[in-house]
Coordinates of C-alpha atoms in Angstrom, one line a residue:
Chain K
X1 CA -23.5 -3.9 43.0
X2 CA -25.0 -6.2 40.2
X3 CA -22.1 -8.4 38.5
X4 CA -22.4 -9.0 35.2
X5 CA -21.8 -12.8 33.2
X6 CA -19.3 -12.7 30.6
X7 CA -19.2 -15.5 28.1
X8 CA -16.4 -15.5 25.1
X9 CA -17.4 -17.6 22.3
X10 CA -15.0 -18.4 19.1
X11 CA -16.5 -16.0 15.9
X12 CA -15.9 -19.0 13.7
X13 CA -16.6 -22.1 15.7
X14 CA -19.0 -20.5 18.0
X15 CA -17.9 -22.6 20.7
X16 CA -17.8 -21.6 24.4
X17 CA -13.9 -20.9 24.7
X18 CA -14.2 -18.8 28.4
X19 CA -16.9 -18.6 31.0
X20 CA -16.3 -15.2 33.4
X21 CA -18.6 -15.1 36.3
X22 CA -18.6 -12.2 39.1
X23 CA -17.8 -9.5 36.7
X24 CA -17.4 -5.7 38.0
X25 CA -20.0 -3.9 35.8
X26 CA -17.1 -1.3 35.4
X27 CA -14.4 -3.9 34.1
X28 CA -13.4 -2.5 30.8
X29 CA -12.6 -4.7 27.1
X30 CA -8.8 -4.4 27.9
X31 CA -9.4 -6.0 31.4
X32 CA -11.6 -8.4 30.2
X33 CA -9.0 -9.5 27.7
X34 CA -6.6 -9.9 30.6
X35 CA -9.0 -12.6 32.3
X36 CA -9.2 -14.3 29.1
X37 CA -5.4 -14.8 28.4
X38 CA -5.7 -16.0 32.3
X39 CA -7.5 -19.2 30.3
X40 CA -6.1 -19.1 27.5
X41 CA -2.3 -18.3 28.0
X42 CA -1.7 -18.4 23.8
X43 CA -4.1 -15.6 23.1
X44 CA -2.1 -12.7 24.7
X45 CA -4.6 -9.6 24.7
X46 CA -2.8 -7.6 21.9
X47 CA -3.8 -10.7 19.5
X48 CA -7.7 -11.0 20.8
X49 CA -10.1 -9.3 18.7
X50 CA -13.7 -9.1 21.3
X51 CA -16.7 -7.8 19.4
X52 CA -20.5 -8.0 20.3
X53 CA -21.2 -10.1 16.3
X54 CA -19.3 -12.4 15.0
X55 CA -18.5 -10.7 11.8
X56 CA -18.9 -6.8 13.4
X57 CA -16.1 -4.6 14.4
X58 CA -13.8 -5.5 17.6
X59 CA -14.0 -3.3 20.7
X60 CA -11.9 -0.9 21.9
X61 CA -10.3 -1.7 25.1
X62 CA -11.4 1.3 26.5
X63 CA -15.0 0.0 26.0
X64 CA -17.0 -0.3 29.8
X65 CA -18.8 -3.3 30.1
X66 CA -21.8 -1.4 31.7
X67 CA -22.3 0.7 28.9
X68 CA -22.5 -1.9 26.0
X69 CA -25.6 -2.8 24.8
X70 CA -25.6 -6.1 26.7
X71 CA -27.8 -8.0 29.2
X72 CA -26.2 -9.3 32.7
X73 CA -25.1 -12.1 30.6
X74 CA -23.2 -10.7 28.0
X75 CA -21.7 -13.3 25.1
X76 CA -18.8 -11.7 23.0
X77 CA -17.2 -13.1 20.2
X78 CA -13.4 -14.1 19.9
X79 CA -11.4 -13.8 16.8
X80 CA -7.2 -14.4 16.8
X81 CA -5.5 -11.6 15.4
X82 CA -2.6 -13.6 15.0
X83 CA 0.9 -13.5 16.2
X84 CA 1.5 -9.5 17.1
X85 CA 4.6 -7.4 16.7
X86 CA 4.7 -3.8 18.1
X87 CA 5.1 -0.9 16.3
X88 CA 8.2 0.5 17.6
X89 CA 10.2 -2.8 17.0
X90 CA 8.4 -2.9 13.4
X91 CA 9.5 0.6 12.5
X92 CA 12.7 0.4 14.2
X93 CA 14.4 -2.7 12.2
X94 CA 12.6 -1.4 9.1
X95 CA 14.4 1.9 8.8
X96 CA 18.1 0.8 10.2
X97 CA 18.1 -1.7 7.5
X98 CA 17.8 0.7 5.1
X99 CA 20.7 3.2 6.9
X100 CA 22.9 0.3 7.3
X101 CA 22.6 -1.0 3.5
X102 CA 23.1 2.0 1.9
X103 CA 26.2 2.7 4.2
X104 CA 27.4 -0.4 2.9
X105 CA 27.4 0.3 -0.7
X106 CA 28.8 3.5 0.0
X107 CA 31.6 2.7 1.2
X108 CA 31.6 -0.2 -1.3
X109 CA 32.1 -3.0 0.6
X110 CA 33.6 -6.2 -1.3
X111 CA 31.6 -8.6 -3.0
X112 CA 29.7 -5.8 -4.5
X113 CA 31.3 -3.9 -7.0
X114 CA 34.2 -5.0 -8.9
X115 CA 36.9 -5.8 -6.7
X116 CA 39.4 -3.2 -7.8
X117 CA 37.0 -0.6 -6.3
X118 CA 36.5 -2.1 -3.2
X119 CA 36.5 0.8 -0.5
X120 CA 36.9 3.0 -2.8
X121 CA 35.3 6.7 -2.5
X122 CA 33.1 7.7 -5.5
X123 CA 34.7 10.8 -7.5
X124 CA 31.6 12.8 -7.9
X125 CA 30.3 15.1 -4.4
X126 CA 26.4 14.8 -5.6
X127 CA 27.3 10.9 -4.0
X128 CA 28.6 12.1 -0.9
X129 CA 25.8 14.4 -0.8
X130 CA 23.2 12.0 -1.4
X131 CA 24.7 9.6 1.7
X132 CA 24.2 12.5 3.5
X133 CA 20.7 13.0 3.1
X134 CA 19.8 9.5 2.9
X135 CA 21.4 8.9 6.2
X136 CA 19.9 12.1 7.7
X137 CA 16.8 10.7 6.3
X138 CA 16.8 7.5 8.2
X139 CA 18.1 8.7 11.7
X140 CA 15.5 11.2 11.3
X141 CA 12.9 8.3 11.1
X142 CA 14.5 6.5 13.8
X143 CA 14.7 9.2 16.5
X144 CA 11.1 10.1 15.6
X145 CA 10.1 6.5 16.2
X146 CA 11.4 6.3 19.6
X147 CA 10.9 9.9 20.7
X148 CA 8.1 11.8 18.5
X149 CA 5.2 9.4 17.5
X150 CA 2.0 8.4 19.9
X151 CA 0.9 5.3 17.9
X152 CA -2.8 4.1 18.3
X153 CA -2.4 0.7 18.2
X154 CA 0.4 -0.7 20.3
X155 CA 1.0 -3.5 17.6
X156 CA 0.4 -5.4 14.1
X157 CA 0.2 -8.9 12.3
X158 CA 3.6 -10.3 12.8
X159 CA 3.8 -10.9 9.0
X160 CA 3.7 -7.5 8.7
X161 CA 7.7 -7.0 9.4
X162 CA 8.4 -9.9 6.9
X163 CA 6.5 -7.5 4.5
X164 CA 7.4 -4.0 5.3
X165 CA 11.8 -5.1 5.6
X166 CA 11.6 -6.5 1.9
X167 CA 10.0 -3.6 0.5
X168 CA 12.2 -0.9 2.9
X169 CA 15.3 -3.1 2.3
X170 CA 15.3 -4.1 -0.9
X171 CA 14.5 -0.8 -2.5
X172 CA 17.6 0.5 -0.7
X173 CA 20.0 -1.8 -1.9
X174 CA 18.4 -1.2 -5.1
X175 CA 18.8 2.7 -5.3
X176 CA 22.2 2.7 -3.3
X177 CA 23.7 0.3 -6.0
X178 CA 23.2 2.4 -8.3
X179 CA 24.1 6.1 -6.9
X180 CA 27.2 4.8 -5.6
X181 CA 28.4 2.4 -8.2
X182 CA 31.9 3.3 -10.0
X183 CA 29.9 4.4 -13.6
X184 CA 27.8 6.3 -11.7
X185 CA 26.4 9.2 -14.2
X186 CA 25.4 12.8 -12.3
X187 CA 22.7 15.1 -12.7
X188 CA 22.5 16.8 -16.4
X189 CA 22.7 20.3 -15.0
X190 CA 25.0 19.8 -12.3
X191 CA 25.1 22.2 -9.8
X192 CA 21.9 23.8 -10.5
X193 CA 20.3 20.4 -10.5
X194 CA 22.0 19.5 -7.2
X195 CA 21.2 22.5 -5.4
X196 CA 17.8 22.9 -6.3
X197 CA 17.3 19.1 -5.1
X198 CA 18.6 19.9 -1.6
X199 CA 16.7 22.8 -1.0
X200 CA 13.7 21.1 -1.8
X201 CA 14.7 17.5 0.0
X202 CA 15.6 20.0 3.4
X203 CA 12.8 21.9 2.9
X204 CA 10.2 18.8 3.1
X205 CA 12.4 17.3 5.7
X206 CA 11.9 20.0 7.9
X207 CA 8.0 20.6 6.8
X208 CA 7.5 16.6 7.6
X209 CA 9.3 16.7 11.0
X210 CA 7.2 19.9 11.4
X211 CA 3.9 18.0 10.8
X212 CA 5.0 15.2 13.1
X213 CA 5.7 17.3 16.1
X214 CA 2.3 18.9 15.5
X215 CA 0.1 16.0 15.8
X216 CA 2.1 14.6 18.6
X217 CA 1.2 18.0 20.5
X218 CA -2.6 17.0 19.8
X219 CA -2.1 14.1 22.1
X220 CA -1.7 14.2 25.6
X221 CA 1.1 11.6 26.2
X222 CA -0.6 8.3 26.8
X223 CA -3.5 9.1 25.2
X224 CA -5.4 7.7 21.9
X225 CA -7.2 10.7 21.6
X226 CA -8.0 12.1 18.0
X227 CA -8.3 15.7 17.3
X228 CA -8.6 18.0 14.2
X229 CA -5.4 19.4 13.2
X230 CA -4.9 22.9 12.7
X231 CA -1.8 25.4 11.4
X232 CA 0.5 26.7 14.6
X233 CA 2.8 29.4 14.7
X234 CA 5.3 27.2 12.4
X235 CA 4.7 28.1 8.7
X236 CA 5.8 24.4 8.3
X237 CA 2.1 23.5 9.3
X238 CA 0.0 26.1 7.6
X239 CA -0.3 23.2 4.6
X240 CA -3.0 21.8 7.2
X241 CA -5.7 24.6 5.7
X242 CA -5.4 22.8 1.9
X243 CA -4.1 19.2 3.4
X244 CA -5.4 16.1 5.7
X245 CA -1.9 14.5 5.6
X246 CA 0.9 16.8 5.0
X247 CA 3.2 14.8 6.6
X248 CA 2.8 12.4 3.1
X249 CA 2.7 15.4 1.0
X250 CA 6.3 16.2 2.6
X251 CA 7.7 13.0 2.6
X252 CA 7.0 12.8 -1.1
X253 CA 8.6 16.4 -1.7
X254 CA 11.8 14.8 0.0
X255 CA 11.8 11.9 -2.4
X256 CA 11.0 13.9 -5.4
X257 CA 13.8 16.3 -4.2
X258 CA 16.2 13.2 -3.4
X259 CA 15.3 11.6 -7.3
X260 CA 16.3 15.3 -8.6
X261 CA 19.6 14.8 -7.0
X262 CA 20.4 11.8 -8.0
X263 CA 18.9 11.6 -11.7
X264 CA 18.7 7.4 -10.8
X265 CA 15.6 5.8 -11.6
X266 CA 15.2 3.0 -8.9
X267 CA 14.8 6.2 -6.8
X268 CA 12.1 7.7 -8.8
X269 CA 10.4 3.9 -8.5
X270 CA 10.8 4.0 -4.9
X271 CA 8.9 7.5 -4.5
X272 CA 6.4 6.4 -7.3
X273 CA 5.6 3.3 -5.1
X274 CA 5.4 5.4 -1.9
X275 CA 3.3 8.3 -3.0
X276 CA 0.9 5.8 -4.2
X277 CA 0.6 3.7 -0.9
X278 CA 0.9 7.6 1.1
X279 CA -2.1 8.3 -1.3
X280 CA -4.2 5.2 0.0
X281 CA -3.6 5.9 3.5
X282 CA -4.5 9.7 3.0
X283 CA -7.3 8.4 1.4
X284 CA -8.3 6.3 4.9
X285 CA -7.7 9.3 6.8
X286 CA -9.0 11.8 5.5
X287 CA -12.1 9.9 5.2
X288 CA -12.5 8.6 8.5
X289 CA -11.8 12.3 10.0
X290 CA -14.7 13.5 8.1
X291 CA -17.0 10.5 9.0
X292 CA -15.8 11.3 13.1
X293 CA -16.2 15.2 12.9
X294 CA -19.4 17.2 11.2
X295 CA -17.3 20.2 11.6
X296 CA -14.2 19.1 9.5
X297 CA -13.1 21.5 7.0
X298 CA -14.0 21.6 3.4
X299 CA -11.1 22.6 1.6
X300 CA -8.7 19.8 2.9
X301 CA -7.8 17.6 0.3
X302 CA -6.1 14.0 1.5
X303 CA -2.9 14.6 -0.2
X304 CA -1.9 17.4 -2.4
X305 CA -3.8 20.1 -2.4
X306 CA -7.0 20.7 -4.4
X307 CA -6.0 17.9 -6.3
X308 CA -5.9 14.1 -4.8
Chain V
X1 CA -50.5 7.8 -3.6
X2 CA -49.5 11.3 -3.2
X3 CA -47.2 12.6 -5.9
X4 CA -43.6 12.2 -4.0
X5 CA -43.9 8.9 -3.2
X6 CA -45.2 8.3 -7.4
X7 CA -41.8 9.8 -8.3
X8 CA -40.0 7.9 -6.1
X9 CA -41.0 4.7 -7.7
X10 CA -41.2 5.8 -11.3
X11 CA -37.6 6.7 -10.5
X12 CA -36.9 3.6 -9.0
X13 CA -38.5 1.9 -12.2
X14 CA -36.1 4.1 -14.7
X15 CA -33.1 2.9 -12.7
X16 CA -34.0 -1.0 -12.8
X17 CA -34.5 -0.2 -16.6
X18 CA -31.2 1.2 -16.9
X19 CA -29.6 -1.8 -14.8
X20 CA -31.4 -4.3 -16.7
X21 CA -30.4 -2.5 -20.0
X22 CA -26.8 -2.4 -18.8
X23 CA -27.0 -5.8 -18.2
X24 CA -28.6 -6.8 -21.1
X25 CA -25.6 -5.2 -22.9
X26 CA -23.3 -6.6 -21.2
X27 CA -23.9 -9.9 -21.4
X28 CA -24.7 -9.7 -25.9
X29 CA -21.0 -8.3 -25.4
X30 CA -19.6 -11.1 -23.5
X31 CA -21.3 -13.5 -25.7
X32 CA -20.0 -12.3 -28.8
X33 CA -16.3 -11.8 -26.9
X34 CA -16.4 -15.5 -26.0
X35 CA -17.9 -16.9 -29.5
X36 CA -15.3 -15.1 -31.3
X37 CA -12.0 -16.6 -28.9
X38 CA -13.5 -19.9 -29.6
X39 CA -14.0 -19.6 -33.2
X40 CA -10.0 -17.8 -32.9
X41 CA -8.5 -20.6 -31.3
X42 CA -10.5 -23.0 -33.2
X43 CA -9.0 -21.5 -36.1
X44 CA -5.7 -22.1 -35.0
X45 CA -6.2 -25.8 -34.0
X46 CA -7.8 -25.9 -37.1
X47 CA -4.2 -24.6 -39.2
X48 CA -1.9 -26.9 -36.8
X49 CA -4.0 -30.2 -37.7
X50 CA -3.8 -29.2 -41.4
X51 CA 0.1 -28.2 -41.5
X52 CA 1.2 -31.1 -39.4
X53 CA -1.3 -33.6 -41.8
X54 CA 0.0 -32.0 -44.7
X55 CA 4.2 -31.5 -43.8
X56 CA 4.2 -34.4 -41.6
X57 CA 6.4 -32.0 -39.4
X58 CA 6.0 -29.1 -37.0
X59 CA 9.4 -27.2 -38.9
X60 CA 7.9 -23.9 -39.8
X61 CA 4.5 -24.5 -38.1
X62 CA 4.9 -21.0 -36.1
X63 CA 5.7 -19.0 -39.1
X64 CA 1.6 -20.1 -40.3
X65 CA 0.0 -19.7 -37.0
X66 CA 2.2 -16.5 -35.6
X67 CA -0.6 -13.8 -36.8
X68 CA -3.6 -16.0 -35.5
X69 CA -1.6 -16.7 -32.3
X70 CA -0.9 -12.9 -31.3
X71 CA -4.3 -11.8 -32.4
X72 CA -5.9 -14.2 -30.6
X73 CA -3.6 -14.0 -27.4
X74 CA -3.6 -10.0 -27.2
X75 CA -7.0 -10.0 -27.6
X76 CA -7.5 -11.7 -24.3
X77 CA -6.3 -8.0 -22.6
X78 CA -9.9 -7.4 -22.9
X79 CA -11.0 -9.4 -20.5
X80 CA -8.8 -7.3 -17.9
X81 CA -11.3 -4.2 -18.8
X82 CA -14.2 -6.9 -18.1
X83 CA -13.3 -7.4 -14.8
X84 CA -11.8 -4.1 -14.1
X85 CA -15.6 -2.7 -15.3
X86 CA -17.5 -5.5 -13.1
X87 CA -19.3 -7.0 -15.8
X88 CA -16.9 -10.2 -14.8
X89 CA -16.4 -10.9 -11.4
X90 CA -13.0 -11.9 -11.0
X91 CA -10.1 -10.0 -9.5
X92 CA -8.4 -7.7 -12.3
X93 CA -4.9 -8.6 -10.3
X94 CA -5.6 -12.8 -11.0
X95 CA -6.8 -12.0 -14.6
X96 CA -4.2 -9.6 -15.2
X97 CA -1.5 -11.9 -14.8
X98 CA -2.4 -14.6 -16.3
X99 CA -3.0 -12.4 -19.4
X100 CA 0.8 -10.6 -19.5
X101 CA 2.3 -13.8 -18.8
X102 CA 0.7 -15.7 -22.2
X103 CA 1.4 -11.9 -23.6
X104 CA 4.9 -12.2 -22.1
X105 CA 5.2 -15.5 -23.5
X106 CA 3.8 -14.5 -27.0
X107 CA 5.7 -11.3 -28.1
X108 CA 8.6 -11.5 -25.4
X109 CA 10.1 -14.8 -26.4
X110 CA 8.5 -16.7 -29.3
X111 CA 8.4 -13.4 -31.4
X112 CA 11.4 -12.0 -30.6
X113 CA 13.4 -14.9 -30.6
X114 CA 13.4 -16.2 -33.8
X115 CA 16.2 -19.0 -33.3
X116 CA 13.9 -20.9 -31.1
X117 CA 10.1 -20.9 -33.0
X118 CA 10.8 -24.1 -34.3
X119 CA 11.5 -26.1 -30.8
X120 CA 9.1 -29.0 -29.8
X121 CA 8.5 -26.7 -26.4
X122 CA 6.7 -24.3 -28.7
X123 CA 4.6 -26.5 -30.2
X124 CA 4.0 -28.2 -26.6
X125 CA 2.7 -25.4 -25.2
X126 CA 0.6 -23.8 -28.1
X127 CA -1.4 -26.7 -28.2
X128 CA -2.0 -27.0 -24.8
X129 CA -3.1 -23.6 -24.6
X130 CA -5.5 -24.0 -27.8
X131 CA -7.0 -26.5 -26.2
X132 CA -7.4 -24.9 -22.9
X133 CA -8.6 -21.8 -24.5
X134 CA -11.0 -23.8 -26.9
X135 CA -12.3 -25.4 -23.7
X136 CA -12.4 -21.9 -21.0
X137 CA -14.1 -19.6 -24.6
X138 CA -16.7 -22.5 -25.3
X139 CA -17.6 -23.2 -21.4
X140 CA -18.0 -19.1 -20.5
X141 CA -20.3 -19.1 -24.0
X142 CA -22.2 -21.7 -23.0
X143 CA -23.0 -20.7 -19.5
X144 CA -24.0 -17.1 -21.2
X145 CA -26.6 -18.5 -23.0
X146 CA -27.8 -20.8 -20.4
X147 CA -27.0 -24.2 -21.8
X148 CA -24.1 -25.5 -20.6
X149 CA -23.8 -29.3 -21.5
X150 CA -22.0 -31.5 -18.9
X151 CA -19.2 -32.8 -21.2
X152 CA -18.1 -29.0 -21.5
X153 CA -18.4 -28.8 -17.7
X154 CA -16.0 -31.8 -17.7
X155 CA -13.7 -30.7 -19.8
X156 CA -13.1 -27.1 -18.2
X157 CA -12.7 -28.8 -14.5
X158 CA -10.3 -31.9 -15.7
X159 CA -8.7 -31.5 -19.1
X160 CA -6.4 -28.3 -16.5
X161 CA -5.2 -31.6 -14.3
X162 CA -3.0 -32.7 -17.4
X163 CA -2.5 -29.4 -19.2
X164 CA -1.1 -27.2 -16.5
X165 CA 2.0 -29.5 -15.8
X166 CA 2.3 -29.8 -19.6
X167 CA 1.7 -26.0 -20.4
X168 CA 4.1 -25.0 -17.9
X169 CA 6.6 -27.9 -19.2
X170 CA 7.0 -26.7 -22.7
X171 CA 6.6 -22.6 -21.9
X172 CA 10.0 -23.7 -19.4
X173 CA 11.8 -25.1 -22.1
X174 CA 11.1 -22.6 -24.4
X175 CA 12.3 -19.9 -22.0
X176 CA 15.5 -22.2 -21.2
X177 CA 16.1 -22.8 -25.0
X178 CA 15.8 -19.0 -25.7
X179 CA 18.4 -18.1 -22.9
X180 CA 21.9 -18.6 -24.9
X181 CA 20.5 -16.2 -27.6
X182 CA 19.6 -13.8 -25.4
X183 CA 22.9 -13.7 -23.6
X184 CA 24.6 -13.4 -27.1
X185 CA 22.6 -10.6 -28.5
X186 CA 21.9 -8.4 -25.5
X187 CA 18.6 -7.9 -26.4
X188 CA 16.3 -5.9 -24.3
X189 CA 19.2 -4.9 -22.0
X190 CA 20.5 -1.8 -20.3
X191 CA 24.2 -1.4 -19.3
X192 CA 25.6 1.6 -17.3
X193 CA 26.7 3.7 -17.4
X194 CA 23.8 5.8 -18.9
X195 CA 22.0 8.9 -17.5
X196 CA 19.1 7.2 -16.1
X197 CA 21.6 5.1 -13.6
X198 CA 20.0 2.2 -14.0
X199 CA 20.7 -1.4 -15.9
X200 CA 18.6 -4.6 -17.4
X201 CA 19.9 -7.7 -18.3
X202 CA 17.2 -9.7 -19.9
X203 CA 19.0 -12.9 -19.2
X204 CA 19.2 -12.8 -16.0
X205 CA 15.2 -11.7 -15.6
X206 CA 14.6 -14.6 -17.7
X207 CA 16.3 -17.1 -15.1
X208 CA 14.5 -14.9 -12.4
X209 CA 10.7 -15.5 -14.6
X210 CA 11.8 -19.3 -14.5
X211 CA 12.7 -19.4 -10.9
X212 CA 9.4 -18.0 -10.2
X213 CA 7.4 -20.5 -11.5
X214 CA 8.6 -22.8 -8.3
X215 CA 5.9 -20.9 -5.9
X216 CA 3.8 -19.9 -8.5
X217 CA 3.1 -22.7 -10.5
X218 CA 1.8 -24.8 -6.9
X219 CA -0.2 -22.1 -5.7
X220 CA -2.7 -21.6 -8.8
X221 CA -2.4 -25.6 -9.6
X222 CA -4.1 -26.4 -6.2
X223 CA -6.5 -23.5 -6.0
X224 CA -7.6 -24.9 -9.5
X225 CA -8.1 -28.2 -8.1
X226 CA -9.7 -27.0 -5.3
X227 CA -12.5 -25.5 -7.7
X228 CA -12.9 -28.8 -9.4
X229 CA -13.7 -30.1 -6.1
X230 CA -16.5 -27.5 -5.2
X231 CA -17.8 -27.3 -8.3
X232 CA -17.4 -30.7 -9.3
X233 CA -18.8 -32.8 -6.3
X234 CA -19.9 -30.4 -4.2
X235 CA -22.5 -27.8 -3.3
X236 CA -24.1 -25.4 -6.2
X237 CA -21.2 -22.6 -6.3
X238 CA -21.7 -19.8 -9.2
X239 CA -19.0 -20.0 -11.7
X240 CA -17.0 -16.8 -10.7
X241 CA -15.3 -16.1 -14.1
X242 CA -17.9 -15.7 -16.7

């Protein structure tokens, strides 16, 4: 069997950072990463990027050496990533802050509101409802996190929790100070308003959990396979003949449904904000499904249907 | 040449016409945009010299110059829908805020607050920014048409070391000065309860606006001077914000 050479060389510098001799012609990106960190014990494979040009796109660790177009002395090019976070932990501290904050304003906790009212309990039952569903919201996201979702990529910039906290954290606070402060003002048409919200905010709760149980079922466990979505059995996922991404066009039907119920307009910010960052990722998606299969279907749109 | 390949280029030819027209539009536009901010501002320094030579004091200065001030100020949206078109190539985010932040400035404090347009801090910082503006209008006319004298050069890639600090000084003060009025009259605030559950207090944004010049104010200072530097002493870079 003919071993290959492997030289690493920095994408900026150009300099010779790892020489690998006596390399299996099978040995895949991911392995290869391993011998590197071997050298260079800072770089930890999740924050190499390896790619054939300096300024191309990195390879997938899945990527066999034998089947890249390179001689028997094959020269990749290094680039840090940076200091890498996983997914799980990212997603997992960026929703319990938000379940934990508004809990806290909830139950007014002192230094918050007036101190006559601390741990008080708000008069009006649209704010117990709305704890409810926020809550529900949250734990949702956190069970899904650790039990439903097959990420891609085991990890991201470590800046990115920094980021993603502030945003998740501060909007909370934001919203719950105002649904649960003491001059709190309900929905104009009470009842009608209320109920209406909740049937819509379930509805889109169970439609997005829907979604995300579908596209876990397209991968086998383990896996980073992509696959074309279809509708199943659940009439949850029949949006997948208009949509590329329900699961965005349901989580902005919860919010929408959640602003309805409270009538606060932080909240209506918040799901502003979101559906336009949803609408960029769609955007992303959708595209790079149609660039990956000829045979995707026409009348998808990314995120609501027929229109955006 | 068979006939396909005779469209092909006569198409190709009425495209390149169009770009060059486009272009040639473009750029008439942007020199008569920068000629008349120059000639705006101009007037302006123009009205301050003759006030402050005639009144021998800068009481009731902003009263003359207010109109001339916002005109010339709001105008400067425009340049947003330059770069936002691609006829300038700058990032509409950097452009866009430095424009609402002289807007803010403008119509936000100094025409709103009438107990403060005759501070020194005003004065400071609408001089500054005529001549800065004078300066930026004249150098991005200039380069237009091709003929852009050093001294001009100069000026646009120094004059900034000494007018930032004092542009920021007096638009600080201002803000500071403004603050006790704005706490008295309530102005621009929201209190609850109301139906939209939410509140405003414009004082306390003001101290916030303040506050953020502390990472702001570095950031764009030493990108600046690290312009001067390429441009200045260093390789042949093409002016990005024309």
């Amino acid at each position: 069997m003919k071993h290959y050479e492997v030289e690493i060389l920095d994408a900026k510098t150009k300099d010779k950072l790892c020489f690998l001799d006596k390399v299996e012609p099978n040995a895949t990106i991911g392995e290869i990463k391993s011998m590197f960190h071997k050298s260079h014990p800072q770089w930890y494979p999740a924050r190499q990027s390896i790619r054939l040009d300096p300024k191309g796109k990195s390879l997938k660790d899945e990527d066999v050496l034998q089947y890249l177009p390179v001689g028997t002395t094959a020269t990749f090019y290094f680039r840090d990533l940076g200091a890498q976070i996983s997914w799980v932990t990212v997603f997992l501290t960026e929703y319990a802050g938000p379940l934990l904050i508004y809990l806290m304003f909830y139950f007014r906790v002192p230094f918050i509101y007036a101190s006559k009212y601390d741990f008080t309990t708000s008069k009006h039952w649209v704010v117990h409802l709305a704890c409810m569903c926020h809550s529900f919201h949250y734990v949702k996201r956190l069970l899904e996190t650790l039990f439903v979702h097959r990420f891609s990529h085991g990890t991201m910039p470590l800046r990115n929790i920094f980021k993603n906290c502030t945003y998740y954290w501060g909007f909370a606070a934001w919203m719950a100070y105002y649904i649960n402060h003491p001059l709190y003002t309900p929905p104009i048409y009470g009842e009608q308003q209320i109920r209406l919200a909740l049937i819509v905010f379930l509805f889109c709760q169970i439609g997005n959990f829907s979604i995300h149980i579908a596209l876990r079922n397209l991968r086998p466990p383990g896996s980073k396979t992509r696959k074309i979505p279809y509708p199943t059995k659940n009439p949850f996922t029949w949006i997948f003949l208009l949509v590329s991404c329900p699961n965005y066009t349901y989580e902005l039907g919860s919010w929408l449904g959640f602003t309805l119920m409270t009538q606060c307009l932080p909240v209506a910010a918040f799901t502003l904000v979101g559906f336009i960052q949803m609408t960029v990722w769609a955007k992303g998606k959708h595209r790079s499904y149609l660039k990956e299969f000829r045979d995707y279907p026409t009348l998808r749109s990314p995120i609501l249907p027929f229109i955006l | 040449m068979a006939s396909g390949e005779e469209d092909r280029t006569v198409e190709e030819k009425e495209t390149n016409n169009k770009k060059r027209t486009k272009g040639a539009i473009a750029t008439a536009w942007l020199t008569f945009y920068n000629i008349a901010m120059t000639a705006g501002w101009l007037v302006l320094a123009v009205v301050m010299v003759r006030y402050y030579l005639q009144k021998g004091t800068h009481k009731g200065l902003y009263k003359n110059i207010a109109r001339t001030l916002k005109f010339s100020q709001t105008f400067a949206l425009l340049e947003v829908g330059h770069c936002a078109i691609g006829i300038v190539r700058t990032s509409v985010i950097v452009t866009g805020v430095q424009v609402c932040s002289r807007i803010f400035m403008v119509w936000f404090i100094t025409n709103s607050i009438r107990q403060i347009q005759n501070e020194e801090s005003v004065i400071l910082f609408v001089v500054v920014w005529t001549i800065t503006e004078i300066t930026r209008y004249s150098f991005y006319t200039f380069n237009l048409l091709n003929h852009l004298p050093y001294f001009i050069k100069w000026a646009r890639y120094n004059m900034f070391i000494v007018m930032y600090p004092l542009g920021v000084i007096g638009e600080l003060l201002t803000i500071h000065a403004a603050l006790p009025y704005v706490r008295r009259s309530g102005m621009y605030s929201l209190r609850l309860p109301n139906k939209y559950n939410v509140s405003f207090d414009y004082y306390y944004f003001l101290i916030i606006v303040m506050l953020s010049y502390i990472p702001l104010f570095p950031q764009l200072y030493f990108h600046m001077l690290r312009q001067r530097r390429r441009v200045l002493h260093g390789e042949i870079v093409v002016e990005k914000d024309e």
